[in-house]
Short mmCIF file of C-alpha atoms and ligand atoms in Angstrom, two decimals:
data_model
loop_
_atom_site.label_atom_id
_atom_site.label_comp_id
_atom_site.label_asym_id
_atom_site.label_seq_id
_atom_site.Cartn_x
_atom_site.Cartn_y
_atom_site.Cartn_z
CA MET A 30 70.08 -3.89 -52.75
CA THR A 31 72.12 -2.22 -55.51
CA GLY A 32 75.02 -0.05 -54.39
CA LEU A 33 76.35 3.00 -56.20
CA SER A 34 78.94 5.53 -55.31
CA THR A 35 79.39 9.07 -56.59
CA ARG A 36 80.99 12.35 -55.54
CA CYS A 37 77.69 14.26 -55.46
CA CYS A 38 74.16 12.86 -55.42
CA ILE A 39 71.37 15.33 -56.22
CA VAL A 40 67.87 14.24 -55.26
CA GLY A 41 65.22 15.94 -57.44
CA GLY A 42 65.34 16.69 -61.15
CA GLY A 43 63.54 20.03 -61.12
CA PRO A 44 65.09 23.36 -62.18
CA ALA A 45 67.43 23.45 -59.14
CA GLY A 46 68.62 19.84 -59.36
CA MET A 47 69.03 19.65 -63.13
CA MET A 48 70.83 22.98 -63.41
CA LEU A 49 73.18 22.01 -60.59
CA GLY A 50 73.74 18.62 -62.24
CA LEU A 51 74.75 20.36 -65.47
CA LEU A 52 77.05 22.85 -63.74
CA LEU A 53 78.81 20.25 -61.59
CA ALA A 54 79.25 17.78 -64.44
CA ARG A 55 80.64 20.63 -66.54
CA ALA A 56 83.10 21.38 -63.74
CA GLY A 57 84.30 17.77 -63.85
CA VAL A 58 82.38 16.50 -60.80
CA GLU A 59 80.96 13.00 -60.89
CA THR A 60 77.26 13.77 -60.35
CA LEU A 61 74.20 11.56 -60.08
CA VAL A 62 70.70 13.07 -60.21
CA LEU A 63 67.71 11.06 -58.97
CA GLU A 64 64.24 11.99 -60.21
CA LYS A 65 61.21 10.13 -58.95
CA HIS A 66 59.16 10.62 -62.11
CA ALA A 67 59.84 8.74 -65.34
CA ASP A 68 60.09 11.96 -67.40
CA PHE A 69 59.74 15.73 -67.13
CA LEU A 70 56.34 15.73 -68.81
CA ARG A 71 54.20 16.87 -65.93
CA ASP A 72 51.29 19.27 -65.98
CA PHE A 73 51.88 22.98 -65.72
CA ARG A 74 54.57 23.74 -63.15
CA GLY A 75 55.50 27.24 -64.19
CA ASP A 76 56.71 28.29 -67.59
CA THR A 77 58.72 31.39 -66.87
CA VAL A 78 62.41 31.61 -67.75
CA HIS A 79 63.57 34.98 -66.52
CA PRO A 80 66.27 37.31 -67.91
CA SER A 81 68.67 36.29 -65.12
CA THR A 82 68.23 32.59 -66.00
CA LEU A 83 68.80 33.51 -69.66
CA ASP A 84 72.02 35.24 -68.52
CA VAL A 85 73.09 31.92 -66.98
CA MET A 86 72.46 30.19 -70.32
CA ASP A 87 74.52 32.92 -71.98
CA ASP A 88 77.39 32.38 -69.50
CA LEU A 89 77.36 28.72 -70.51
CA GLY A 90 77.41 29.59 -74.22
CA LEU A 91 73.99 27.96 -74.58
CA LEU A 92 71.66 30.92 -75.11
CA GLU A 93 71.18 30.47 -78.85
CA SER A 94 70.53 26.74 -78.66
CA PHE A 95 68.24 27.24 -75.66
CA LEU A 96 66.16 29.83 -77.49
CA ALA A 97 65.93 27.50 -80.48
CA ARG A 98 63.44 25.51 -78.33
CA PRO A 99 59.78 26.57 -78.55
CA TYR A 100 58.93 29.54 -76.36
CA ASP A 101 56.89 32.75 -76.35
CA LYS A 102 58.50 36.07 -75.65
CA ALA A 103 56.92 38.19 -72.89
CA GLU A 104 58.25 41.73 -72.94
CA ARG A 105 55.58 43.38 -70.84
CA LEU A 106 53.08 42.48 -68.12
CA HIS A 107 49.68 44.15 -68.02
CA ALA A 108 46.85 44.35 -65.51
CA THR A 109 43.23 45.23 -66.07
CA ILE A 110 41.96 46.93 -62.92
CA SER A 111 38.18 47.40 -62.87
CA GLY A 112 38.26 47.49 -66.68
CA GLN A 113 41.25 49.82 -67.02
CA ARG A 114 44.30 48.23 -68.70
CA VAL A 115 47.70 49.34 -67.41
CA THR A 116 51.28 48.15 -67.97
CA ILE A 117 52.86 46.93 -64.74
CA ALA A 118 56.32 45.82 -65.94
CA ASP A 119 58.33 46.40 -69.10
CA PHE A 120 61.24 43.96 -69.47
CA SER A 121 62.35 45.50 -72.77
CA ARG A 122 63.65 48.44 -70.72
CA LEU A 123 66.16 46.23 -68.88
CA ARG A 124 69.74 46.72 -70.00
CA ARG A 125 70.58 43.05 -70.47
CA ARG A 126 71.19 40.83 -73.45
CA SER A 127 67.89 39.01 -72.89
CA ASN A 128 65.37 41.63 -71.88
CA PHE A 129 62.24 39.48 -71.87
CA ILE A 130 60.76 36.48 -70.13
CA ALA A 131 60.88 33.30 -72.21
CA MET A 132 57.61 31.45 -71.62
CA MET A 133 58.77 27.89 -72.13
CA PRO A 134 57.05 24.77 -70.77
CA GLN A 135 59.11 23.47 -67.86
CA TRP A 136 59.65 20.08 -69.54
CA GLU A 137 61.30 21.82 -72.52
CA PHE A 138 63.58 23.67 -70.12
CA LEU A 139 64.46 20.50 -68.19
CA ASP A 140 64.91 18.39 -71.34
CA PHE A 141 67.33 20.99 -72.66
CA VAL A 142 69.35 21.04 -69.44
CA ARG A 143 69.40 17.23 -69.36
CA ASP A 144 70.63 17.04 -72.98
CA GLU A 145 73.42 19.49 -72.22
CA ALA A 146 74.36 17.75 -68.96
CA GLU A 147 74.57 14.39 -70.72
CA ARG A 148 77.35 15.74 -72.93
CA HIS A 149 79.58 15.57 -69.83
CA ALA A 150 80.92 12.15 -68.90
CA GLY A 151 80.48 12.74 -65.17
CA PHE A 152 76.71 13.23 -65.39
CA ARG A 153 74.15 10.54 -64.79
CA LEU A 154 70.39 10.86 -64.40
CA MET A 155 68.31 8.08 -62.88
CA LEU A 156 64.63 8.57 -63.67
CA ASP A 157 61.91 6.68 -61.83
CA CYS A 158 64.16 6.66 -58.78
CA GLU A 159 62.87 8.13 -55.52
CA GLY A 160 65.06 9.21 -52.65
CA VAL A 161 63.49 7.82 -49.48
CA GLY A 162 66.12 8.35 -46.81
CA LEU A 163 69.60 9.42 -45.87
CA VAL A 164 72.59 7.26 -45.02
CA GLU A 165 74.18 8.84 -41.93
CA GLN A 166 77.22 7.99 -39.87
CA GLY A 167 78.43 9.92 -36.85
CA GLY A 168 76.31 13.00 -37.66
CA GLN A 169 77.59 13.15 -41.26
CA VAL A 170 75.34 12.39 -44.22
CA ARG A 171 77.14 9.79 -46.33
CA GLY A 172 74.58 9.01 -48.99
CA VAL A 173 70.99 8.35 -50.00
CA GLU A 174 68.60 5.43 -49.80
CA ALA A 175 66.45 5.30 -52.91
CA VAL A 176 63.97 3.06 -54.67
CA GLY A 177 64.40 2.67 -58.42
CA VAL A 178 62.74 0.55 -61.09
CA ASP A 179 64.83 -2.45 -60.07
CA GLY A 180 64.24 -2.05 -56.34
CA PRO A 181 66.17 -0.43 -53.48
CA VAL A 182 69.44 1.40 -54.22
CA ARG A 183 71.98 2.73 -51.73
CA ILE A 184 74.10 5.57 -53.08
CA ALA A 185 77.25 6.56 -51.23
CA ALA A 186 78.15 10.22 -51.83
CA ASP A 187 80.51 12.81 -50.37
CA LEU A 188 77.74 15.37 -50.77
CA VAL A 189 73.98 14.97 -51.04
CA ILE A 190 71.91 17.83 -52.44
CA ALA A 191 68.23 17.95 -51.54
CA ALA A 192 66.57 19.59 -54.55
CA ASP A 193 63.37 17.63 -54.04
CA GLY A 194 60.99 20.55 -53.90
CA ARG A 195 58.76 22.13 -51.32
CA ARG A 196 57.65 18.81 -49.81
CA SER A 197 61.25 17.66 -49.51
CA VAL A 198 61.56 14.20 -48.02
CA LEU A 199 65.29 14.61 -47.46
CA ARG A 200 65.01 17.77 -45.41
CA SER A 201 62.53 15.98 -43.10
CA CYS A 202 64.84 12.96 -42.85
CA ALA A 203 67.65 15.34 -41.88
CA GLY A 204 65.45 16.92 -39.18
CA LEU A 205 66.02 20.42 -40.55
CA VAL A 206 63.63 22.97 -39.07
CA VAL A 207 61.16 24.69 -41.43
CA LYS A 208 59.97 28.18 -40.61
CA ASP A 209 56.42 28.65 -41.95
CA ILE A 210 56.06 32.24 -43.09
CA GLY A 211 52.45 31.77 -44.09
CA ALA A 212 50.32 32.42 -47.13
CA PRO A 213 46.71 33.61 -46.87
CA ILE A 214 45.98 32.49 -50.43
CA ASP A 215 45.62 29.43 -52.63
CA VAL A 216 45.58 29.40 -56.42
CA LEU A 217 43.29 27.60 -58.83
CA TRP A 218 44.99 26.87 -62.16
CA MET A 219 43.08 26.29 -65.37
CA ARG A 220 43.49 26.65 -69.12
CA LEU A 221 41.08 28.60 -71.28
CA PRO A 222 41.31 29.06 -75.05
CA LYS A 223 42.80 32.24 -76.49
CA ARG A 224 41.02 33.92 -79.39
CA PRO A 225 42.89 35.76 -82.18
CA SER A 226 41.04 38.96 -81.18
CA ASP A 227 42.28 38.79 -77.54
CA PRO A 228 44.88 41.36 -76.53
CA ALA A 229 48.31 39.68 -76.48
CA GLY A 230 50.53 39.54 -73.41
CA SER A 231 50.49 38.13 -69.92
CA GLY A 232 49.07 39.97 -66.97
CA GLY A 233 45.95 39.83 -64.90
CA PHE A 234 42.51 41.05 -64.01
CA ILE A 235 41.84 42.77 -60.71
CA ASP A 236 38.35 43.72 -59.62
CA THR A 237 36.29 43.80 -56.44
CA GLY A 238 36.69 40.40 -54.81
CA HIS A 239 38.71 38.90 -57.68
CA PHE A 240 42.32 38.49 -58.74
CA MET A 241 43.08 36.45 -61.82
CA ALA A 242 46.51 36.19 -63.45
CA THR A 243 46.44 35.28 -67.14
CA ILE A 244 49.60 33.91 -68.74
CA ASP A 245 49.66 34.18 -72.52
CA ARG A 246 50.66 30.77 -73.88
CA GLY A 247 50.00 31.55 -77.54
CA SER A 248 46.97 29.36 -78.23
CA TYR A 249 45.56 29.43 -74.69
CA TRP A 250 45.50 31.38 -71.45
CA GLN A 251 47.02 29.71 -68.41
CA CYS A 252 44.85 31.23 -65.70
CA ALA A 253 45.68 31.51 -62.02
CA TYR A 254 42.63 32.44 -59.98
CA VAL A 255 43.60 33.56 -56.48
CA ILE A 256 41.30 32.51 -53.62
CA ALA A 257 41.44 32.83 -49.85
CA LYS A 258 43.41 30.01 -48.20
CA GLY A 259 41.23 26.91 -47.86
CA GLY A 260 38.45 28.51 -49.93
CA ILE A 261 38.25 25.64 -52.43
CA GLU A 262 35.66 23.68 -50.44
CA ALA A 263 33.18 26.57 -50.36
CA ILE A 264 33.74 27.19 -54.06
CA GLN A 265 33.10 23.55 -54.92
CA ALA A 266 30.04 23.48 -52.67
CA ARG A 267 28.53 26.34 -54.69
CA GLY A 268 28.90 24.21 -57.83
CA LEU A 269 30.69 24.38 -61.17
CA GLU A 270 28.22 26.75 -62.81
CA ALA A 271 28.65 29.29 -60.01
CA PHE A 272 32.43 28.93 -60.37
CA ARG A 273 32.24 29.56 -64.13
CA ARG A 274 30.24 32.74 -63.40
CA GLU A 275 32.85 33.78 -60.85
CA VAL A 276 35.64 33.31 -63.40
CA ALA A 277 33.65 35.30 -65.97
CA SER A 278 33.15 38.21 -63.60
CA ALA A 279 36.83 38.09 -62.58
CA ALA A 280 38.01 38.19 -66.20
CA PRO A 281 35.18 39.46 -68.45
CA LEU A 282 37.38 38.79 -71.51
CA LEU A 283 37.00 35.07 -70.84
CA GLU A 284 33.23 35.07 -70.27
CA ASP A 285 32.47 33.50 -73.68
CA ARG A 286 34.65 30.44 -72.98
CA VAL A 287 34.21 29.51 -69.32
CA SER A 288 32.18 26.50 -70.51
CA HIS A 289 35.57 24.94 -71.35
CA ILE A 290 35.86 24.27 -67.62
CA ALA A 291 34.07 20.96 -68.10
CA ASP A 292 34.52 19.57 -64.58
CA TRP A 293 36.62 20.03 -61.43
CA ASN A 294 39.45 17.99 -62.99
CA ASP A 295 40.09 21.01 -65.22
CA VAL A 296 40.80 23.10 -62.11
CA LYS A 297 44.06 22.35 -60.25
CA LEU A 298 44.55 23.58 -56.70
CA LEU A 299 47.96 24.98 -55.76
CA SER A 300 48.08 25.15 -52.00
CA VAL A 301 50.38 28.13 -51.64
CA ALA A 302 53.17 27.83 -49.08
CA VAL A 303 55.83 30.33 -48.13
CA ASP A 304 58.45 28.80 -45.90
CA ARG A 305 62.19 28.63 -45.34
CA LEU A 306 64.62 26.34 -43.61
CA GLU A 307 66.38 27.86 -40.62
CA ARG A 308 69.51 25.96 -41.57
CA TRP A 309 69.87 24.73 -45.14
CA TRP A 310 72.52 22.12 -44.46
CA LYS A 311 74.04 19.58 -42.16
CA PRO A 312 77.39 17.91 -42.71
CA GLY A 313 77.16 16.06 -46.03
CA LEU A 314 73.78 17.54 -47.04
CA LEU A 315 72.66 20.84 -48.60
CA CYS A 316 69.09 21.89 -49.49
CA ILE A 317 68.49 24.26 -52.41
CA GLY A 318 65.52 25.61 -54.41
CA ASP A 319 62.03 25.03 -53.06
CA ALA A 320 63.45 22.45 -50.62
CA ALA A 321 65.20 25.33 -48.85
CA HIS A 322 62.57 28.03 -49.43
CA ALA A 323 59.08 27.51 -50.90
CA MET A 324 58.02 30.67 -52.68
CA SER A 325 54.59 32.21 -53.23
CA PRO A 326 53.59 32.23 -56.93
CA ILE A 327 53.60 36.06 -56.85
CA GLY A 328 55.96 37.26 -59.56
CA GLY A 329 56.54 33.69 -60.77
CA VAL A 330 60.05 33.71 -59.35
CA GLY A 331 60.37 30.16 -57.94
CA ILE A 332 62.16 28.69 -60.97
CA ASN A 333 64.52 31.62 -61.18
CA LEU A 334 65.47 31.40 -57.51
CA ALA A 335 65.99 27.65 -57.82
CA VAL A 336 68.34 28.20 -60.79
CA GLN A 337 70.21 30.97 -58.99
CA ASP A 338 70.70 28.67 -55.97
CA ALA A 339 72.15 26.05 -58.30
CA VAL A 340 74.56 28.55 -59.85
CA ALA A 341 75.74 29.80 -56.45
CA THR A 342 76.16 26.20 -55.20
CA ALA A 343 78.28 25.29 -58.23
CA ASN A 344 80.32 28.49 -57.91
CA ILE A 345 81.08 27.82 -54.25
CA LEU A 346 81.36 24.02 -54.19
CA GLY A 347 82.29 23.12 -57.78
CA PRO A 348 86.08 23.59 -57.59
CA SER A 349 86.36 21.72 -54.26
CA LEU A 350 84.11 18.89 -55.41
CA ALA A 351 86.20 18.57 -58.56
CA ASP A 352 89.34 18.15 -56.44
CA ALA A 353 89.45 14.51 -55.29
CA ARG A 354 91.88 15.41 -52.48
CA ILE A 355 89.16 17.39 -50.67
CA ASP A 356 87.15 15.09 -48.42
CA ALA A 357 83.53 15.33 -47.28
CA ALA A 358 84.39 16.93 -43.93
CA ALA A 359 86.30 19.73 -45.66
CA LEU A 360 83.21 20.62 -47.69
CA VAL A 361 81.16 21.54 -44.59
CA PRO A 362 82.22 25.23 -44.31
CA LEU A 363 81.27 25.66 -47.97
CA LEU A 364 77.72 24.48 -47.29
CA GLU A 365 77.38 27.27 -44.76
CA LYS A 366 78.75 29.66 -47.38
CA VAL A 367 76.03 28.69 -49.88
CA GLN A 368 73.34 29.44 -47.31
CA ALA A 369 75.01 32.75 -46.41
CA ARG A 370 75.02 33.72 -50.09
CA ARG A 371 71.45 32.67 -50.94
CA LEU A 372 69.56 33.38 -47.71
CA PHE A 373 69.28 37.11 -48.36
CA PRO A 374 67.74 36.80 -51.86
CA ALA A 375 65.25 34.20 -50.58
CA ARG A 376 64.39 36.25 -47.50
CA ALA A 377 64.06 39.56 -49.37
CA THR A 378 61.91 38.03 -52.14
CA GLN A 379 59.65 36.28 -49.65
CA ALA A 380 59.28 39.53 -47.65
CA LEU A 381 58.16 41.31 -50.82
CA GLN A 382 55.74 38.50 -51.67
CA VAL A 383 54.27 38.55 -48.16
CA ALA A 384 53.83 42.35 -48.38
CA ILE A 385 51.98 41.96 -51.71
CA GLN A 386 49.84 39.18 -50.24
CA LYS A 387 48.89 41.36 -47.28
CA ARG A 388 48.58 44.78 -48.86
CA LEU A 389 47.22 43.93 -52.30
CA LEU A 390 45.76 40.45 -52.58
CA THR A 391 43.99 40.16 -49.22
CA PRO A 392 42.27 43.59 -49.51
CA VAL A 393 41.20 42.76 -53.08
CA LEU A 394 39.75 39.38 -52.03
CA GLN A 395 37.98 41.03 -49.08
CA SER A 396 36.50 43.79 -51.26
CA SER A 397 33.79 41.46 -52.59
CA GLY A 398 30.38 43.16 -52.47
CA ARG A 399 31.85 46.66 -52.52
CA GLN A 400 29.90 48.94 -54.87
CA ARG A 401 32.68 51.31 -55.90
CA PRO A 402 35.13 49.89 -58.49
CA LEU A 403 38.76 49.48 -57.43
CA GLY A 404 40.98 52.38 -58.42
CA VAL A 405 44.39 52.05 -60.04
CA PRO A 406 46.92 52.29 -57.14
CA TRP A 407 49.13 55.39 -57.24
CA PRO A 408 52.43 53.59 -58.05
CA LEU A 409 50.80 52.13 -61.16
CA ARG A 410 49.38 55.55 -62.11
CA LEU A 411 52.90 56.98 -61.89
CA MET A 412 54.19 54.16 -64.08
CA GLN A 413 51.66 54.95 -66.80
CA ARG A 414 52.71 58.58 -66.71
CA TRP A 415 56.46 57.87 -66.70
CA PRO A 416 56.81 54.50 -68.48
CA MET A 417 60.52 54.33 -67.64
CA LEU A 418 59.38 53.41 -64.10
CA GLN A 419 58.02 50.15 -65.54
CA ALA A 420 61.64 48.98 -65.56
CA LEU A 421 61.60 48.78 -61.72
CA PRO A 422 59.07 45.95 -61.32
CA ALA A 423 60.60 44.35 -64.43
CA TYR A 424 63.97 44.26 -62.65
CA ALA A 425 62.44 42.97 -59.40
CA VAL A 426 60.66 40.12 -61.21
CA GLY A 427 63.02 39.40 -64.10
CA VAL A 428 66.39 39.75 -62.40
CA GLY A 429 65.65 39.84 -58.69
CA VAL A 430 67.89 40.17 -55.68
CA ARG A 431 71.56 39.19 -56.06
CA PRO A 432 71.50 37.54 -59.49
CA GLU A 433 74.22 34.91 -59.93
CA ARG A 434 76.63 34.53 -62.86
CA VAL A 435 78.41 31.27 -63.64
CA ARG A 436 81.92 31.31 -62.14
CA SER A 437 82.47 27.57 -61.78
CA PRO A 438 85.06 26.54 -64.35
CA ALA A 439 84.47 24.03 -67.11
CA ALA A 440 86.69 20.97 -66.57
CA ALA A 441 89.52 20.41 -68.98
CA ARG A 442 89.08 16.65 -68.75
CA PRO A 443 85.74 15.10 -67.73
CA ARG A 444 85.64 12.50 -64.98
CA VAL A 445 84.07 9.04 -65.09
CA MET A 446 80.49 7.95 -64.41
CA ALA A 447 79.10 6.81 -61.06
CA GLN A 448 80.34 3.30 -60.34
CA SER A 449 78.43 0.32 -59.12
CA THR A 450 79.77 -1.08 -55.84
CA GLY A 451 77.75 -4.27 -55.74
C1 LIG B 530 51.11 25.03 -60.34
C2 LIG B 530 52.43 25.72 -60.17
C3 LIG B 530 52.72 26.83 -60.95
C4 LIG B 530 53.93 27.51 -60.79
N1 LIG B 530 54.19 28.60 -61.58
C5 LIG B 530 55.42 29.16 -61.54
C6 LIG B 530 55.80 30.17 -62.48
O1 LIG B 530 55.02 30.58 -63.35
N2 LIG B 530 57.05 30.67 -62.40
C7 LIG B 530 57.94 30.24 -61.45
O2 LIG B 530 59.08 30.72 -61.41
N3 LIG B 530 57.61 29.31 -60.56
C8 LIG B 530 56.38 28.73 -60.61
N4 LIG B 530 56.07 27.74 -59.74
C9 LIG B 530 57.05 27.35 -58.71
C10 LIG B 530 58.15 26.56 -59.36
O3 LIG B 530 57.62 25.45 -60.04
C11 LIG B 530 59.13 26.12 -58.27
O4 LIG B 530 59.48 27.20 -57.44
C12 LIG B 530 60.39 25.59 -58.90
O5 LIG B 530 60.07 24.56 -59.81
C13 LIG B 530 61.33 25.09 -57.82
O6 LIG B 530 62.32 24.29 -58.40
P1 LIG B 530 62.98 23.12 -57.56
O7 LIG B 530 63.88 22.44 -58.52
O8 LIG B 530 63.52 23.64 -56.30
O9 LIG B 530 61.78 22.16 -57.14
P2 LIG B 530 60.72 21.39 -58.03
O10 LIG B 530 60.46 22.07 -59.31
O11 LIG B 530 59.58 21.11 -57.14
O12 LIG B 530 61.47 20.05 -58.40
C14 LIG B 530 61.64 19.02 -57.48
C15 LIG B 530 61.83 17.76 -58.28
O13 LIG B 530 62.17 16.73 -57.38
C16 LIG B 530 61.40 15.58 -57.67
N5 LIG B 530 61.29 14.86 -56.40
C17 LIG B 530 60.55 15.19 -55.33
N6 LIG B 530 60.77 14.35 -54.32
C18 LIG B 530 61.68 13.45 -54.78
C19 LIG B 530 62.30 12.31 -54.20
N7 LIG B 530 62.05 11.94 -52.94
N8 LIG B 530 63.18 11.60 -54.95
C20 LIG B 530 63.46 11.97 -56.23
N9 LIG B 530 62.88 13.04 -56.83
C21 LIG B 530 62.01 13.77 -56.10
C22 LIG B 530 60.10 16.10 -58.21
O14 LIG B 530 59.45 15.16 -59.02
C23 LIG B 530 60.57 17.31 -59.00
O15 LIG B 530 60.89 16.99 -60.32
C24 LIG B 530 54.86 27.06 -59.84
C25 LIG B 530 54.58 25.94 -59.06
C26 LIG B 530 53.37 25.27 -59.23
C27 LIG B 530 53.10 24.04 -58.39
#
């Protein structure tokens, strides 16, 4: 068994873990990130980089270089409700430096953060290395058990961060209690080609019995077809041709290209979960991002919340972690402080998502067979009449509750890399 020791070990190289790795390394903290995959090149995992995440890049002096990576600019979101196209959010009305969503593949985002983090001597990323357990002593987490390419590794750390996503292994190992808030929906993801004549811009199609979000990715549409929870089996039992017809009637624009759904491998199921840990920490361990609160895909806010958690964690813990005189036990009150800071944004956002699930999505899905077309709801009618109101949903989605700004200092002198202990 290989042994390593570091000040902070982050398990999970997603948006939460990588951003925290960058911020801590920048603050002079010796930081080791473990990622179980060999790279960041995974299939679609959300491409939205919101104005508040762009503000974080700006705080770090990285906005220009970040936006030099390939991305598409989304300034507005639209919905087509029973054939009537309306604008549901206008980000260009936000008074911020970056008043748009940058649609950037998640691997581009993570590669960028990794490249920046690696400029700091204290940062180390171990790919192909899976956290499988915690090292505990007297009720205090003291490190992580992992399996890397060369076999088992034991990493001693003063602080372990579980940023290992919504199926977090570490939070289960720690016995932290998950509160299931519930989601009555699942989502089927698929790609369909975009034609030059298609209207530009992301949004969705809402009609009796159907809800389909369409994300404009330049050359193709990333489609998210919302179904009732567990409905995939019935859909598959009806057959692929019936599913293609269903997609065509959900989004008539796409009718001429549903044949591109060649088989069920082209359709990925996202089993939607909305949950939250009752306590995000125990001595020596803190959960952030989806590991602390799995979000519904409504609003596409999961990445943003994960990044905001990372910023708050670095703001609160960075200076103490950078001070070698502060021991693991003294960090415990700060873990509680991170939860106190980030619980409200997670809770408020989930409450809004649950309300939309109940009051909009479920009635739409249950309206199948209804003869009368769905009307445009009154808040959206008001927004078409007074477009300035389109800034409200843009703020809720693009900035969200309690946006974080980087306050953790950049270290004057970087520390050394994680050291092998045998
Ligand atoms: C299909 C899909 C579409 C989505 N679309 C959007 C969207 O448009 N906008 C949006 O904001 N959000 C979207 N989301 C949600 C978003 O991806 C998450 O909310 C966000 O990525 C959470 O970040 P995270 O870092 O907390 O967790 P994750 O992104 O889940 O990252 C966790 C990382 O930890 C790694 N890992 C897991 N277990 C271990 C282990 N034991 N050891 C080492 N590494 C481990 C994983 O490989 C992963 O890289 C989508 C999610 C899915 C599945």
